[in-house]
Coordinates of C-alpha atoms and ligand atoms in Angstrom, one line a residue:
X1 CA 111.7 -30.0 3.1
X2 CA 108.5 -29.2 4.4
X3 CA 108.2 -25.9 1.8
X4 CA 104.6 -25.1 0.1
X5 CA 105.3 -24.8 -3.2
X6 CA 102.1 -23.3 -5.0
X7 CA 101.3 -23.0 -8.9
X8 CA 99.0 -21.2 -10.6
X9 CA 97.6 -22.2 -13.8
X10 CA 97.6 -25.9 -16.1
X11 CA 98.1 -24.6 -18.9
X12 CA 101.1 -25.2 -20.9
X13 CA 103.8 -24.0 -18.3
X14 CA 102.1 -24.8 -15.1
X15 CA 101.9 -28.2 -16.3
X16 CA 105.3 -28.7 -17.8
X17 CA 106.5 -27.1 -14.0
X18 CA 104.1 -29.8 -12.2
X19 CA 105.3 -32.7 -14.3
X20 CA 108.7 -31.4 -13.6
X21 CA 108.9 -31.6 -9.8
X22 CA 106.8 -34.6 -10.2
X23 CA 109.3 -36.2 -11.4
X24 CA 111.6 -35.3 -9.2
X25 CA 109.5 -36.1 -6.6
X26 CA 109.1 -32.7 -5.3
X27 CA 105.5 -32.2 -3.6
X28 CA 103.7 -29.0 -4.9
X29 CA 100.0 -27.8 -5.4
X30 CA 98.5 -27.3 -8.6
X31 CA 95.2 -24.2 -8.7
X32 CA 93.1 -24.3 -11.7
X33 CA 90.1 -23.1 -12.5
X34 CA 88.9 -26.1 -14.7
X35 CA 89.4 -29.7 -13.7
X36 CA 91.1 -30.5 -16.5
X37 CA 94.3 -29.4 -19.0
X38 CA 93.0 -27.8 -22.4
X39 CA 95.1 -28.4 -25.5
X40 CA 95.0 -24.4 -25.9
X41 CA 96.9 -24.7 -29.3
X42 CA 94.6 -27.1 -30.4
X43 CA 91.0 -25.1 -30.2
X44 CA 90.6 -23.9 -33.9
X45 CA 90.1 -27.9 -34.0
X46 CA 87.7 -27.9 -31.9
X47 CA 85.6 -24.8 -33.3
X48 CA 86.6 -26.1 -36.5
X49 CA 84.5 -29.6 -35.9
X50 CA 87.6 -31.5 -36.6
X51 CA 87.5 -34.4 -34.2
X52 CA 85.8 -35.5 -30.8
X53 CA 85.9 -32.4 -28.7
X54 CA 87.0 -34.6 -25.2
X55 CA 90.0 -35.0 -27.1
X56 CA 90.9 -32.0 -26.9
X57 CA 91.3 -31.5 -22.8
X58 CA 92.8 -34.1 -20.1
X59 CA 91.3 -34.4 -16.3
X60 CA 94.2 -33.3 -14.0
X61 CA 93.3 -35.5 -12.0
X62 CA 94.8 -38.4 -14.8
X63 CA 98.4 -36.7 -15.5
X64 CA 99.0 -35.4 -11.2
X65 CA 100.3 -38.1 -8.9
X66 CA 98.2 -37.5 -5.6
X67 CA 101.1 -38.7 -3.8
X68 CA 102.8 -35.5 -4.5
X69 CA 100.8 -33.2 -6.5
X70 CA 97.6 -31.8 -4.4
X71 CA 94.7 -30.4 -7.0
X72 CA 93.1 -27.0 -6.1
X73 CA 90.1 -26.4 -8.3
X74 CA 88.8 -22.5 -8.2
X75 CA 90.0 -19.3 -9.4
X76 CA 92.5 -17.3 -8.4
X77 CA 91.5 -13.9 -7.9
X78 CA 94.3 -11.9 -6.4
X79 CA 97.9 -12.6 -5.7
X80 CA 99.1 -11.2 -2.2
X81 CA 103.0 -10.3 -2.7
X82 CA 103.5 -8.8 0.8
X83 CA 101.5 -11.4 2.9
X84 CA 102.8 -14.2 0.9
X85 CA 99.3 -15.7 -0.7
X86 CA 97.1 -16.5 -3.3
X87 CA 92.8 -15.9 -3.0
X88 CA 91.5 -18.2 -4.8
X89 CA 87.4 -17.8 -4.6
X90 CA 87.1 -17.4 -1.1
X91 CA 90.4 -18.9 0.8
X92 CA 93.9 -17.9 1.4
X93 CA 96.2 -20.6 0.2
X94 CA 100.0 -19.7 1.8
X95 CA 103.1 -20.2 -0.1
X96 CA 107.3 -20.5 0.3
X97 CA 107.8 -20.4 -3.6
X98 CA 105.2 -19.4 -6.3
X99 CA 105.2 -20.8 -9.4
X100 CA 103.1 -17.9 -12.0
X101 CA 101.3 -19.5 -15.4
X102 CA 98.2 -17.9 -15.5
X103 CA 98.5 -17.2 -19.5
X104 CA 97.3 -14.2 -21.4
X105 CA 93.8 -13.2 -22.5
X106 CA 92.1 -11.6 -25.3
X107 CA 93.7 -8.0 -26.5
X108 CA 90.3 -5.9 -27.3
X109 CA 92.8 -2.5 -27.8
X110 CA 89.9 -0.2 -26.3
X111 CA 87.9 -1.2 -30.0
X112 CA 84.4 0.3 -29.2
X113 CA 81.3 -2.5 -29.4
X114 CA 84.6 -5.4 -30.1
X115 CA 84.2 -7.5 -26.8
X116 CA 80.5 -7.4 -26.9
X117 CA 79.8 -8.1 -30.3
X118 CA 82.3 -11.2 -31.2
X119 CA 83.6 -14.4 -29.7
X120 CA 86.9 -15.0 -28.7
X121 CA 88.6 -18.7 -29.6
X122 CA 89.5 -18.8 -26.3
X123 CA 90.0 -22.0 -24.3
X124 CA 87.4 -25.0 -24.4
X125 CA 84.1 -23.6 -23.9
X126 CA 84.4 -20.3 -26.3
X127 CA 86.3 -23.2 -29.1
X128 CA 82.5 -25.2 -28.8
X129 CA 80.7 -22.2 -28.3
X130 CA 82.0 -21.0 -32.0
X131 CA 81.4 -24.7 -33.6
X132 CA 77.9 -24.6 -32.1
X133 CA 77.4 -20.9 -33.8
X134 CA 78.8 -21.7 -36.8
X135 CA 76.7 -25.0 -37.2
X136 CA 73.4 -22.9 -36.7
X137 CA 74.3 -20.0 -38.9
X138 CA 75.5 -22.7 -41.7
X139 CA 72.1 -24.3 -41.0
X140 CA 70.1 -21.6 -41.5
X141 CA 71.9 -19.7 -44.6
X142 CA 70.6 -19.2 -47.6
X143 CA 71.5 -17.4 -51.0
X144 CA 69.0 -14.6 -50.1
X145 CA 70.2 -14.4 -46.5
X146 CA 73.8 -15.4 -46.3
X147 CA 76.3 -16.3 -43.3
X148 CA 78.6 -14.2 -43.3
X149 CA 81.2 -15.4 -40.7
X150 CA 84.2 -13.1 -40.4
X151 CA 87.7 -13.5 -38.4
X152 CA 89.6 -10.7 -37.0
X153 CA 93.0 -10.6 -37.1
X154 CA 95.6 -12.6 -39.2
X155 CA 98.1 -14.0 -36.8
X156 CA 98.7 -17.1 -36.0
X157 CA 95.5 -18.3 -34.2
X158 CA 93.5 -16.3 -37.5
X159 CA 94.7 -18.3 -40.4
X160 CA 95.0 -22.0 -38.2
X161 CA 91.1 -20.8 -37.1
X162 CA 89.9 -19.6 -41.1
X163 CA 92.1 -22.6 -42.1
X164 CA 90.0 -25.0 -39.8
X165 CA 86.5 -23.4 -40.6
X166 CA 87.6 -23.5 -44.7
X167 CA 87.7 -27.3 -44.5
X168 CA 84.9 -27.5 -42.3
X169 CA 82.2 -25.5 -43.6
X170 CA 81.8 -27.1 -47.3
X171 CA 80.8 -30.9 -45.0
X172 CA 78.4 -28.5 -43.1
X173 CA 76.5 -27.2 -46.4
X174 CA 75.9 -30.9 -47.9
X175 CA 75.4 -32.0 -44.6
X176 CA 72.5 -29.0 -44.3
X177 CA 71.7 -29.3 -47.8
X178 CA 72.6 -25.7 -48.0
X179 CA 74.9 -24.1 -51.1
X180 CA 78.0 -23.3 -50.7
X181 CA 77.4 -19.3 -51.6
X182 CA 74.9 -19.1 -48.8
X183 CA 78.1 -19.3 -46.4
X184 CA 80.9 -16.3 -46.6
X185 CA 84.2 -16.6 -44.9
X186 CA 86.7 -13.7 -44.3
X187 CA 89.7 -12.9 -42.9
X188 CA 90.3 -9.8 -42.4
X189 CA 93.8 -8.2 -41.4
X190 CA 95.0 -4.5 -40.2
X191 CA 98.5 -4.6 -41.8
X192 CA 99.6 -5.2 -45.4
X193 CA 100.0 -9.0 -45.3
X194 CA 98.6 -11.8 -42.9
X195 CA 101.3 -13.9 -40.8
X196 CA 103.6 -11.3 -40.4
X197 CA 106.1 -13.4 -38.6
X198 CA 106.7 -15.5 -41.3
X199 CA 108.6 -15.4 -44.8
X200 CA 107.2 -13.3 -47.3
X201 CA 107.0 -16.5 -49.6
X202 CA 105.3 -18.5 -47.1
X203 CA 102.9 -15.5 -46.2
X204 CA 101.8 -15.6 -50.1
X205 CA 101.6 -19.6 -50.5
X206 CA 99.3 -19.3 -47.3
X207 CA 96.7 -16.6 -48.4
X208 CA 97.3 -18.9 -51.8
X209 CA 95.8 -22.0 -50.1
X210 CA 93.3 -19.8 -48.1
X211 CA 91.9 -18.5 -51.0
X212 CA 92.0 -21.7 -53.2
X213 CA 89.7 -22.9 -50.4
X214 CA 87.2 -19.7 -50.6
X215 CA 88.0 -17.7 -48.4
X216 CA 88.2 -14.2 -48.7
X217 CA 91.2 -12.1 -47.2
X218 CA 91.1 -8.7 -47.0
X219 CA 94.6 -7.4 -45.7
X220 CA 95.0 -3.3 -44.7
X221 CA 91.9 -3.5 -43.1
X222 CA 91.5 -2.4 -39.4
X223 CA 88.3 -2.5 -37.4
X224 CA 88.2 0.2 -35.2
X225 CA 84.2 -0.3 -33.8
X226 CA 81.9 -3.1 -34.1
X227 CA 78.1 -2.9 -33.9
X228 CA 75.4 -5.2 -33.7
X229 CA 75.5 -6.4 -37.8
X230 CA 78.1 -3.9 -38.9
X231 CA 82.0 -3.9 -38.1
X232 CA 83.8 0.0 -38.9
X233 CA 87.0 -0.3 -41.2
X234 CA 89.6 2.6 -40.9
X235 CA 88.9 4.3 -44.4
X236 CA 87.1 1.9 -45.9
X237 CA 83.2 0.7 -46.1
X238 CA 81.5 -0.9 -43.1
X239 CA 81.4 -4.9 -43.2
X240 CA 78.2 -7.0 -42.7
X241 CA 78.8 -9.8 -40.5
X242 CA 76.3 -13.0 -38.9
X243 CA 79.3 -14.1 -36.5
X244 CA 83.0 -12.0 -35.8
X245 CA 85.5 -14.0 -34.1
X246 CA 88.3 -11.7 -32.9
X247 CA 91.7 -13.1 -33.2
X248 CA 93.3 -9.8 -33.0
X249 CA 95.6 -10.2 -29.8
X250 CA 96.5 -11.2 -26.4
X251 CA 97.6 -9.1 -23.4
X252 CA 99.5 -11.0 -20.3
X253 CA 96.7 -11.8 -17.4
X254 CA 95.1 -9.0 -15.6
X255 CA 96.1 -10.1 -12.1
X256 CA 99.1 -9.4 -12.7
X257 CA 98.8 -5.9 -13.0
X258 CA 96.2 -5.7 -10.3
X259 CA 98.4 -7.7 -8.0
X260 CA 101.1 -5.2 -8.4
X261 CA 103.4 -6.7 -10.4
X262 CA 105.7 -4.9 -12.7
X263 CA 104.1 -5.0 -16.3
X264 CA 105.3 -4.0 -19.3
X265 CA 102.8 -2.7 -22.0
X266 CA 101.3 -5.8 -22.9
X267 CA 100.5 -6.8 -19.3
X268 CA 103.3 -9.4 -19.1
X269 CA 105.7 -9.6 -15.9
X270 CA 109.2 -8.4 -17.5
X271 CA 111.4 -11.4 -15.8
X272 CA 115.1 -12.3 -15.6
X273 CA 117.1 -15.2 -17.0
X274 CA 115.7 -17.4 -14.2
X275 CA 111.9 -15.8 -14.7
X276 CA 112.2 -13.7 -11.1
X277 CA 110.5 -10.2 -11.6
X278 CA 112.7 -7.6 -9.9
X279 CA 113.4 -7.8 -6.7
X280 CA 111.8 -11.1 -5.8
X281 CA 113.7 -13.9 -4.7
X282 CA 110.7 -16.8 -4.2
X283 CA 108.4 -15.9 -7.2
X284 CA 108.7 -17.0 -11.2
X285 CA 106.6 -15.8 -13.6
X286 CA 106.5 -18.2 -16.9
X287 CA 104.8 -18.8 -19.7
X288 CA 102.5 -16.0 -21.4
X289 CA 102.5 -13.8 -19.0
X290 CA 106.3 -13.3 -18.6
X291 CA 108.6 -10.9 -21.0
X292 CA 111.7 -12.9 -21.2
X293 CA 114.1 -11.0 -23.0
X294 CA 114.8 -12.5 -26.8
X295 CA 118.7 -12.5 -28.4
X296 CA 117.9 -8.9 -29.1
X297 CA 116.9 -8.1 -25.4
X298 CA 113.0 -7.5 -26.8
X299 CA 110.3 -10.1 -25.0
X300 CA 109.9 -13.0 -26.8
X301 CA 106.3 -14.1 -28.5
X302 CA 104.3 -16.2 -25.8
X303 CA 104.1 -19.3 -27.8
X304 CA 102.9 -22.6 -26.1
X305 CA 106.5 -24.2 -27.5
X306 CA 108.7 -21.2 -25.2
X307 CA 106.0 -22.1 -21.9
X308 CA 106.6 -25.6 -22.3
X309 CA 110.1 -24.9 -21.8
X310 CA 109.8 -22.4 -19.4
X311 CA 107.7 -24.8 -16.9
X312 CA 110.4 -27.4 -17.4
X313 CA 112.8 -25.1 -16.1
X314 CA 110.7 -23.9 -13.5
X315 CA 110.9 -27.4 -12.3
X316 CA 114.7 -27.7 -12.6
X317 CA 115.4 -24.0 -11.1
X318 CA 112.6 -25.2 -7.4
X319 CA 115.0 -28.4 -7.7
X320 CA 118.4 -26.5 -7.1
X321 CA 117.2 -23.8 -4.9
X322 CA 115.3 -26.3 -2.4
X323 CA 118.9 -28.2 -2.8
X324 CA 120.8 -25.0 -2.0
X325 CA 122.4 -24.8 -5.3
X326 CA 122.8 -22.0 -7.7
X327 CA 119.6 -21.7 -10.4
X328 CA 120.5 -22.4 -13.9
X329 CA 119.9 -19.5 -16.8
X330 CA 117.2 -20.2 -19.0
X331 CA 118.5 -20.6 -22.4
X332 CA 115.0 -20.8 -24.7
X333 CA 114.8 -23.7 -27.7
X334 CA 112.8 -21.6 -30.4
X335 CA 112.7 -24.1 -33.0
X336 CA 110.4 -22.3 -35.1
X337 CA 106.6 -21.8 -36.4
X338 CA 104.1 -24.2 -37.5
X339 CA 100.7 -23.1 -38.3
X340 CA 97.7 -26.3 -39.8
X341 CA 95.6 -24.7 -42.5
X342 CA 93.0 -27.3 -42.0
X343 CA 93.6 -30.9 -41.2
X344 CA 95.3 -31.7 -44.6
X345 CA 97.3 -28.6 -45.2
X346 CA 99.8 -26.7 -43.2
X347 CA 103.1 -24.0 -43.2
X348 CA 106.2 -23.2 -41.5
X349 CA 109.3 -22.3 -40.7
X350 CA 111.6 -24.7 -39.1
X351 CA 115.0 -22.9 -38.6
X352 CA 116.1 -22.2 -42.3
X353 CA 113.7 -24.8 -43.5
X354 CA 110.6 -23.6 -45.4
X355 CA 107.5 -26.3 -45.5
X356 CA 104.3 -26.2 -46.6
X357 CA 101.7 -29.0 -47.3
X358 CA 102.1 -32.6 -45.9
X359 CA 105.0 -32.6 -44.3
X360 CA 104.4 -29.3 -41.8
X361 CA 101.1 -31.0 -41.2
X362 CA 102.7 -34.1 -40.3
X363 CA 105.1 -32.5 -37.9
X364 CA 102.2 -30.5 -36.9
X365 CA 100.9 -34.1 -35.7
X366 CA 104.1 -35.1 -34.5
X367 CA 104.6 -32.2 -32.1
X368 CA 100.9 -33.2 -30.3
X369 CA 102.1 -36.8 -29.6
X370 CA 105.6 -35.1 -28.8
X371 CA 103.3 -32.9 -25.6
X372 CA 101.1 -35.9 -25.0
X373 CA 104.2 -37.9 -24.0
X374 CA 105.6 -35.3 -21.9
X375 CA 102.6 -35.0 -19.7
X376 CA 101.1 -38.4 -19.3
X377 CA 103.1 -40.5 -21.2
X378 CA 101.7 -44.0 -23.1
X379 CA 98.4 -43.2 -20.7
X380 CA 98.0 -40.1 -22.0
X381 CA 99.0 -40.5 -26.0
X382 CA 96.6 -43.4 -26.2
X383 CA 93.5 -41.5 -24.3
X384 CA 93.4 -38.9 -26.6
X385 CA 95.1 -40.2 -29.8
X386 CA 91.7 -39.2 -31.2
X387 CA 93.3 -35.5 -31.8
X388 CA 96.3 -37.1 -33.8
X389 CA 95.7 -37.1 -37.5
X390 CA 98.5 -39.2 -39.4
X391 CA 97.3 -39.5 -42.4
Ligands
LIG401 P1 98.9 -11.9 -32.9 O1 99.1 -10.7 -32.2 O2 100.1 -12.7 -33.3 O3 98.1 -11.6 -34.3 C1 96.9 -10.7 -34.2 C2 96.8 -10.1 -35.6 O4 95.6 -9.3 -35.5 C3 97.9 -9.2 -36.1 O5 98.4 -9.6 -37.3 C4 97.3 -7.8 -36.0 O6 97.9 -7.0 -37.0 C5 95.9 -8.1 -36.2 N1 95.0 -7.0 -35.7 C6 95.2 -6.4 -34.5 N2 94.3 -5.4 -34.4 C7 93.6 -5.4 -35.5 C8 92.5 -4.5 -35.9 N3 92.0 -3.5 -35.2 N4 91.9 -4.8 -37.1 C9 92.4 -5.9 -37.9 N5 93.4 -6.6 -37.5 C10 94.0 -6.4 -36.3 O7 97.8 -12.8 -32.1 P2 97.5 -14.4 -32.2 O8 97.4 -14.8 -33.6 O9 96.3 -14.6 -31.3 O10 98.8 -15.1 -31.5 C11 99.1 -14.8 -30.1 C12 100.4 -15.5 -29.8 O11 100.2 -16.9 -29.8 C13 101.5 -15.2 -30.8 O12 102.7 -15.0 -30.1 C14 101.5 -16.4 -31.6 O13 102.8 -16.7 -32.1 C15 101.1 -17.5 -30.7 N6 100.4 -18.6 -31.4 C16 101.2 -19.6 -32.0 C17 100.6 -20.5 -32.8 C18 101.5 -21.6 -33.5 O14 102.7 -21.6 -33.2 N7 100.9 -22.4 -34.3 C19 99.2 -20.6 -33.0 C20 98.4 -19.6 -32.4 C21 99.0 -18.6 -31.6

């Protein structure tokens, strides 16, 4: 076929799209910036101190078959429509089809002091870099000089994070031989309730278990500037704070916009049925930074469950065109929204079901070993079993 077909991004879609012509034994190259494929769902697991933190990414190198899949480590710093190519640090790499899952990154909204005064639980290293922070601050609390460790935002990432960190920090004060009070946790939240995407029930029966678990939520409450110790509350009074992790957002990847995409709003790459931007024949955009239009034509949530599916089809839609066959619509799964509050806790929605406790936890579990499989297999669900939790 002799046809470079060039991905960008391991993360959830590029990796389902490189497993996918993989199988199909459909030669293709894979640019990353890491060596590896994080479990990006997963890092409030790893901040949280839950299990081994290698469990929580897999070496590329152990999931692509060099036989077909050639490994490009480095990052990709401008997309070239016109000239057909990707810069990625300082070489061209050419393409016929280009496959784009370069994910989303941390919405800031403009917030004055935000970006430079929090972390972000974003990817591996920021995930450790909060458990390391949060395992000094715990260390060094006391009732006279408290932790106060605050979260920002109450979506989904916010209340799996708090959930985590709840569990977590009680170990950490016996451990330190440090009182309980000595540590505050907060979540704080800019509309009326946290996890506005689910049921009004299961919003209460979470901030129920949150708060049964200490932490304090405070809902209606929107930062609009951070400073050094001190985050700004719109009509209300300033917050102290040791550590603020922002969970308030993402925004589709800014190459996108700088490689002169079309983006809507929120950065993302508004794509057809068959993830082509307008006008482009030999380019898909998947994953988060795509807006694929919903049953009510509005752009779907970038979940890691709608990318895997989306870099499956990628797969199948390369397969038919490199065939000469028509491409086949994208019809999207969305089976619904399970979030862990902690390792032994957890809510969701799964179609009309409602679950809480053990069993969304469990299916929690079950949807890791579910992904493992898919990417590596037996090989891969035994190497990092360590981030499955069945009982
Ligand atoms: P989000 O946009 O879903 O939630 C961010 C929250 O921050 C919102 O509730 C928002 O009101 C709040 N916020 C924004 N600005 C604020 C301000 N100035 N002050 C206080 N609060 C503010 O973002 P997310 O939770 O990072 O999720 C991103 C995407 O990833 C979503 O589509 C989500 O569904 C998906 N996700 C899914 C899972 C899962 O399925 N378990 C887990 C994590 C993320």
């Amino acid at each position: 076929m002799g046809q470079e077909i060039l991905i960008l991004g391991a993360g959830y879609g590029g990796m389902m799209t490189a497993c996918g012509l993989q199988r199909r034994e459909i030669p293709f190259t894979l640019v990353n910036e890491q060596p590896y494929h994080q479990f990006t769902t997963l890092m409030h697991e790893v901040a949280g101190g839950r299990a081994h933190t290698e469990d929580y990414r897999m070496e590329l190198q152990a999931i692509i078959d060099p036989d077909l899949g050639r490994l490009h480590v480095g990052k990709v710093t401008a997309i070239d429509l016109k000239e057909r190519r990707v810069r990625v640090d300082d070489m061209f790499l050419e393409y016929d089809w280009l496959v784009v899952a370069l994910g989303s990154e941390t919405e800031f909204f403009g917030i004055p002091g935000l970006q430079n005064h929090s972390l972000q639980l974003w990817g591996f290293e920021s995930a450790l870099a909060i458990r390391q922070r949060v395992e000094r601050l715990v260390k060094e609390a006391t009732r006279d000089h408290p932790a106060r460790l605050v979260i920002g935002g109450g979506g989904l990432t916010g209340v799996e994070l708090t959930g985590e960190l709840a569990d977590w920090i009680p170990r950490l004060c016996e451990k330190n031989g440090v009182p309980l009070d000595a540590v505050k946790l907060m979540l704080i939240e800019a509309m009326n309730t946290i996890l506005p995407m689910l049921d009004s029930d299961l919003q209460r029966q979470a901030m129920h278990i949150l708060q049964e678990k200490g932490v304090q939520i405070r809902t209606g409450t929107k930062v609009v500037e951070v400073r050094s110790e001190q985050i700004l509350i719109d009509g209300r009074a300033p917050l102290d704070y040791s550590l603020l992790i922002w969970t308030g957002g993402v925004r589709g990847n800014h190459l996108l916009a700088e490689s002169d995409f079309p983006v809507d709003r929120k950065g993302r790459v508004p794509v057809d049925q068959m993830f082509r931007p307008a006008g482009m024949t030999r380019v898909f955009v998947i994953g988060d930074c795509a807006a694929f239009p919903g049953p009510d034509g509005r752009p779907l949530p970038p979940t890691a469950q709608l990318a895997t599916q989306m870099g499956e089809h990628a797969a199948q839609i390369i397969d038919r065109l490199l065939h000469g066959r028509p491409p086949v619509a994208f019809r999207p799964r969305l089976r619904g929204t399970l979030a862990s509050l902690g390792p032994e806790n957890g809510i969701g929605e799964l179609g009309t079901w409602k679950l809480t406790g053990a069993a969304a936890r469990f299916l929690k579990e079950a949807n890791k070993a579910r992904y493992l499989w898919s990417i590596g297999g037996w090989k891969a669900l035994s190497r990092k079993r360590g981030q499955i939790r069945w009982a």
